[in-house]
Tab-separated table of C-alpha atoms in Angstrom:
chain	number	residue	atom	x	y	z
O	44	MET	CA	9.883	3.705	2.140
O	45	SER	CA	10.566	1.819	-1.304
O	46	GLU	CA	13.240	2.255	-3.320
O	47	PRO	CA	14.149	5.415	-5.366
O	48	VAL	CA	12.867	6.701	-8.712
O	49	PRO	CA	16.205	5.866	-11.048
O	50	GLY	CA	17.807	9.683	-12.172
O	51	GLU	CA	15.986	12.504	-11.587
O	52	GLY	CA	17.467	14.357	-8.774
O	53	SER	CA	19.805	11.665	-8.384
O	54	LEU	CA	22.907	14.305	-7.361
O	55	ARG	CA	20.451	16.283	-4.574
O	56	GLU	CA	19.017	15.170	-1.249
O	57	GLU	CA	15.951	13.800	-1.700
O	58	ALA	CA	13.399	16.660	-0.983
O	59	LEU	CA	10.042	15.148	-2.565
O	60	ARG	CA	8.935	11.804	-4.080
O	61	VAL	CA	5.912	10.627	-6.090
O	62	GLU	CA	5.222	6.811	-7.061
O	63	ASP	CA	1.927	6.034	-9.545
O	64	LEU	CA	0.363	8.773	-8.704
O	65	VAL	CA	-2.860	8.486	-9.687
O	66	ARG	CA	-6.275	10.650	-9.317
O	67	THR	CA	-9.707	10.101	-10.732
O	68	TYR	CA	-12.951	11.908	-10.459
O	69	GLU	CA	-16.346	10.949	-11.492
O	70	GLY	CA	-15.952	7.629	-9.840
O	71	GLY	CA	-13.135	6.595	-11.923
O	72	ARG	CA	-14.921	7.913	-15.058
O	73	VAL	CA	-12.415	10.651	-15.233
O	74	ARG	CA	-8.696	10.531	-14.883
O	75	ALA	CA	-6.660	13.369	-13.837
O	76	LEU	CA	-3.316	11.699	-13.177
O	77	GLY	CA	-2.437	8.492	-14.858
O	78	GLY	CA	0.589	6.055	-13.051
O	79	VAL	CA	2.895	9.328	-12.350
O	80	SER	CA	6.268	9.249	-10.778
O	81	PHE	CA	9.669	11.260	-10.415
O	82	ARG	CA	11.916	13.090	-7.203
O	83	VAL	CA	12.664	16.302	-6.896
O	84	GLY	CA	15.661	16.930	-5.293
O	85	VAL	CA	16.594	19.724	-2.005
O	86	GLY	CA	17.070	23.452	-4.278
O	87	GLU	CA	16.124	21.808	-7.404
O	88	LYS	CA	14.187	24.388	-9.467
O	89	VAL	CA	11.241	22.388	-11.827
O	90	ALA	CA	9.423	23.372	-14.237
O	91	LEU	CA	6.018	21.161	-15.007
O	92	VAL	CA	4.366	22.191	-18.268
O	93	GLY	CA	2.189	20.435	-20.780
O	94	PRO	CA	-0.816	21.885	-22.421
O	95	SER	CA	-4.593	23.006	-19.845
O	96	GLY	CA	-6.370	19.490	-19.103
O	97	SER	CA	-2.903	17.965	-19.465
O	98	GLY	CA	-3.139	16.648	-15.166
O	99	LYS	CA	-0.438	20.033	-14.423
O	100	SER	CA	-2.652	22.045	-11.320
O	101	THR	CA	-4.087	18.586	-10.615
O	102	LEU	CA	-0.400	17.120	-9.213
O	103	LEU	CA	0.459	20.207	-7.280
O	104	HIS	CA	-2.818	19.700	-5.322
O	105	LEU	CA	-1.862	16.209	-4.544
O	106	LEU	CA	1.498	17.238	-3.633
O	107	GLY	CA	0.576	19.367	-1.421
O	108	ALA	CA	-2.189	17.534	-0.205
O	109	LEU	CA	-4.754	19.305	-1.036
O	110	GLU	CA	-6.523	16.649	-2.403
O	111	PRO	CA	-6.583	12.974	-1.661
O	112	ALA	CA	-4.766	10.384	-4.335
O	113	SER	CA	-6.672	7.675	-6.240
O	114	ALA	CA	-4.227	5.584	-6.165
O	115	GLY	CA	-0.058	6.151	-5.449
O	116	ALA	CA	2.337	7.964	-2.854
O	117	VAL	CA	3.739	10.893	-2.103
O	118	TRP	CA	7.109	11.713	0.365
O	119	ILE	CA	6.845	15.237	1.049
O	120	ALA	CA	10.241	16.312	3.051
O	121	GLY	CA	10.642	12.156	4.215
O	122	VAL	CA	7.294	11.982	5.084
O	123	ARG	CA	4.665	10.106	2.842
O	124	LEU	CA	1.544	11.703	2.904
O	125	GLY	CA	-1.626	9.596	4.268
O	126	PRO	CA	-3.333	8.742	7.232
O	127	GLY	CA	-1.967	9.863	10.744
O	128	VAL	CA	0.341	12.831	9.493
O	129	ASP	CA	-1.091	16.221	10.562
O	130	LEU	CA	-1.681	17.904	7.442
O	131	ASP	CA	-2.315	21.495	8.261
O	132	ARG	CA	1.197	22.332	10.097
O	133	LEU	CA	3.338	19.894	7.471
O	134	ARG	CA	1.709	22.760	5.089
O	135	ALA	CA	2.804	25.758	7.074
O	136	ARG	CA	6.067	24.542	8.087
O	137	THR	CA	6.908	22.650	4.600
O	138	LEU	CA	5.091	23.722	1.715
O	139	GLY	CA	4.445	26.867	0.666
O	140	PHE	CA	1.774	27.995	-2.029
O	141	VAL	CA	1.512	30.196	-5.070
O	142	PHE	CA	-1.906	29.628	-6.945
O	143	GLN	CA	-3.504	30.274	-10.173
O	144	ARG	CA	-5.332	33.256	-8.602
O	145	ASP	CA	-4.111	34.876	-6.189
O	146	ASN	CA	-6.870	33.760	-3.602
O	147	LEU	CA	-6.125	37.034	-1.127
O	148	LEU	CA	-8.883	37.318	1.497
O	149	PRO	CA	-10.455	40.652	0.698
O	150	ALA	CA	-12.538	41.423	4.126
O	151	LEU	CA	-7.933	41.612	5.456
O	152	THR	CA	-5.418	43.728	4.627
O	153	VAL	CA	-2.036	42.978	2.713
O	154	ALA	CA	-0.205	42.401	6.052
O	155	GLU	CA	-3.231	40.174	7.300
O	156	ASN	CA	-3.468	38.395	4.781
O	157	VAL	CA	0.268	37.191	4.905
O	158	GLU	CA	-0.139	36.839	8.390
O	159	VAL	CA	-2.737	34.221	7.277
O	160	ALA	CA	-0.368	31.844	6.893
O	161	MET	CA	1.337	31.949	9.941
O	162	ARG	CA	-1.779	30.854	12.437
O	163	PRO	CA	-1.104	27.112	12.160
O	164	LEU	CA	2.607	27.578	13.637
O	165	GLY	CA	1.141	29.230	16.688
O	166	LEU	CA	3.570	32.366	16.372
O	167	PRO	CA	2.282	35.506	18.785
O	168	ARG	CA	0.714	38.007	16.726
O	169	ALA	CA	3.674	40.140	17.367
O	170	GLU	CA	5.972	37.712	15.466
O	171	ARG	CA	3.801	37.509	12.866
O	172	ARG	CA	3.617	41.283	12.380
O	173	ARG	CA	6.906	41.500	12.433
O	174	ARG	CA	7.669	38.416	9.891
O	175	ALA	CA	4.639	40.062	7.376
O	176	ARG	CA	6.413	43.570	7.307
O	177	GLN	CA	9.785	41.532	6.691
O	178	VAL	CA	8.814	40.102	3.429
O	179	LEU	CA	6.447	42.982	2.238
O	180	GLU	CA	9.659	45.139	2.679
O	181	ARG	CA	12.074	42.370	0.838
O	182	ILE	CA	9.243	42.130	-2.135
O	183	ASP	CA	9.212	46.185	-2.102
O	184	ILE	CA	4.828	46.456	-1.053
O	185	SER	CA	5.423	47.807	2.941
O	186	ALA	CA	3.642	50.872	1.779
O	187	LEU	CA	0.627	48.595	0.660
O	188	ALA	CA	0.425	47.095	4.096
O	189	GLN	CA	-2.307	48.080	5.091
O	190	ALA	CA	-4.753	48.003	2.117
O	191	ARG	CA	-6.843	45.666	0.725
O	192	PRO	CA	-6.405	43.458	-1.817
O	193	GLY	CA	-9.201	45.262	-3.822
O	194	ARG	CA	-7.437	48.338	-3.888
O	195	LEU	CA	-4.686	46.626	-5.938
O	196	SER	CA	-3.080	45.922	-9.261
O	197	GLY	CA	-2.560	42.092	-10.536
O	198	GLY	CA	0.498	42.528	-9.970
O	199	GLU	CA	0.760	43.816	-6.458
O	200	ARG	CA	-1.855	41.257	-5.588
O	201	GLN	CA	0.596	38.294	-6.601
O	202	ARG	CA	3.795	39.710	-4.941
O	203	VAL	CA	1.382	39.761	-1.953
O	204	ALA	CA	0.309	35.932	-2.799
O	205	VAL	CA	4.509	34.848	-2.755
O	206	ALA	CA	4.355	37.618	-0.193
O	207	ARG	CA	2.258	34.910	1.655
O	208	ALA	CA	3.799	31.551	0.074
O	209	LEU	CA	7.254	32.505	1.276
O	210	VAL	CA	6.401	33.926	4.679
O	211	ASN	CA	7.595	30.769	6.642
O	212	LYS	CA	10.036	30.040	4.905
O	213	PRO	CA	9.066	26.838	3.366
O	214	ARG	CA	11.072	23.715	1.833
O	215	ILE	CA	9.421	23.368	-1.156
O	216	LEU	CA	7.935	26.152	-2.776
O	217	LEU	CA	4.588	24.831	-5.636
O	218	ALA	CA	3.805	27.541	-7.898
O	219	ASP	CA	0.843	27.244	-10.418
O	220	GLU	CA	1.112	29.703	-13.378
O	221	PRO	CA	2.269	32.502	-11.078
O	222	THR	CA	3.223	34.982	-13.800
O	223	GLY	CA	0.148	33.846	-16.402
O	224	ASN	CA	-1.543	37.008	-16.017
O	225	LEU	CA	1.080	39.072	-15.573
O	226	ASP	CA	3.355	42.126	-18.213
O	227	SER	CA	6.921	40.251	-18.020
O	228	VAL	CA	8.576	42.868	-16.472
O	229	THR	CA	6.693	41.830	-13.461
O	230	GLY	CA	6.544	38.348	-13.401
O	231	GLN	CA	9.982	38.378	-14.057
O	232	ARG	CA	10.500	39.640	-10.486
O	233	LEU	CA	8.247	37.164	-9.006
O	234	VAL	CA	10.237	34.379	-10.447
O	235	ASP	CA	13.212	35.986	-9.540
O	236	LEU	CA	12.094	35.914	-5.534
O	237	MET	CA	10.710	31.961	-5.911
O	238	LEU	CA	14.387	31.242	-7.173
O	239	GLU	CA	16.765	33.494	-4.723
O	240	ARG	CA	16.961	30.879	-1.682
O	241	PRO	CA	19.094	28.068	-3.650
O	242	GLU	CA	18.288	25.867	-0.703
O	243	LEU	CA	14.379	26.267	-1.922
O	244	THR	CA	12.856	23.475	-4.114
O	245	VAL	CA	9.795	24.648	-6.808
O	246	ILE	CA	8.222	23.284	-8.396
O	247	ALA	CA	6.447	25.352	-10.974
O	248	ALA	CA	3.990	24.441	-13.322
O	249	THR	CA	3.886	27.093	-16.399
O	250	HIS	CA	2.792	27.722	-19.784
O	251	ASP	CA	5.973	30.646	-20.134
O	252	PRO	CA	9.002	29.438	-21.779
O	253	GLU	CA	10.766	32.172	-20.099
O	254	VAL	CA	10.027	30.780	-17.290
O	255	ALA	CA	11.030	27.423	-17.836
O	256	ALA	CA	14.008	28.238	-19.390
O	257	ARG	CA	15.248	29.782	-16.040
O	258	MET	CA	14.484	26.049	-14.310
O	259	ASP	CA	16.865	23.235	-13.496
O	260	ARG	CA	14.843	20.955	-15.042
O	261	VAL	CA	11.663	20.647	-17.069
O	262	LEU	CA	9.169	17.807	-16.723
O	263	THR	CA	6.264	17.066	-19.174
O	264	LEU	CA	2.155	16.010	-18.702
O	265	ARG	CA	0.350	15.275	-21.071
O	266	ASP	CA	-2.424	13.896	-21.410
O	267	GLY	CA	-2.500	12.778	-17.133
O	268	ARG	CA	0.938	11.652	-17.679
O	269	LEU	CA	4.827	12.350	-17.899
O	270	VAL	CA	6.639	12.587	-21.432
O	271	GLY	CA	9.970	12.420	-23.176
O	272	PRO	CA	12.908	12.514	-20.800
């Protein structure tokens, strides 16, 4: 592993590191990220801000190993992403995702949607049900456990998405505009859920200044590059 990027997260054990990260599309003609470097400490809460099209979603996708980098490197909990890494297992054990769209499976119940996140862990079905019930109770939505997503409001669906992201007790949570389509009260409740574990590292892309203000640090992207301090 190369030398740490100076500055960010330097007083905490490292949870995540990005070095010279580049992502291009269309054979290199479109550059979504142009050499991004930073690191995040364990338990640090980071807001990722910038105008639409600045590369926030692309960066989160690369951090979550949902698409490959064109160049550069990402370390997640000390593991460099690349060939030979069991990405499904890494995601299930280490990462939680809250997407801009909730991405719930319409044919499954609320409880079953939460259980899906646990399948790569190989847990018995009874244990998956127990954990799903626990997390749904914690976010006060257990009464809807057997409902299908189509019957839920936008806020309820996003709460289920947060439950799914947290059910495996991940070490790192990646959230893409988690409050973007919610009223302020529901949005703040969801942020409360994401921030309640002090040991959980959070990187949240957001346009909401109130959400950004609750984080420990703000990273600003513009045209695929980090700007500012």
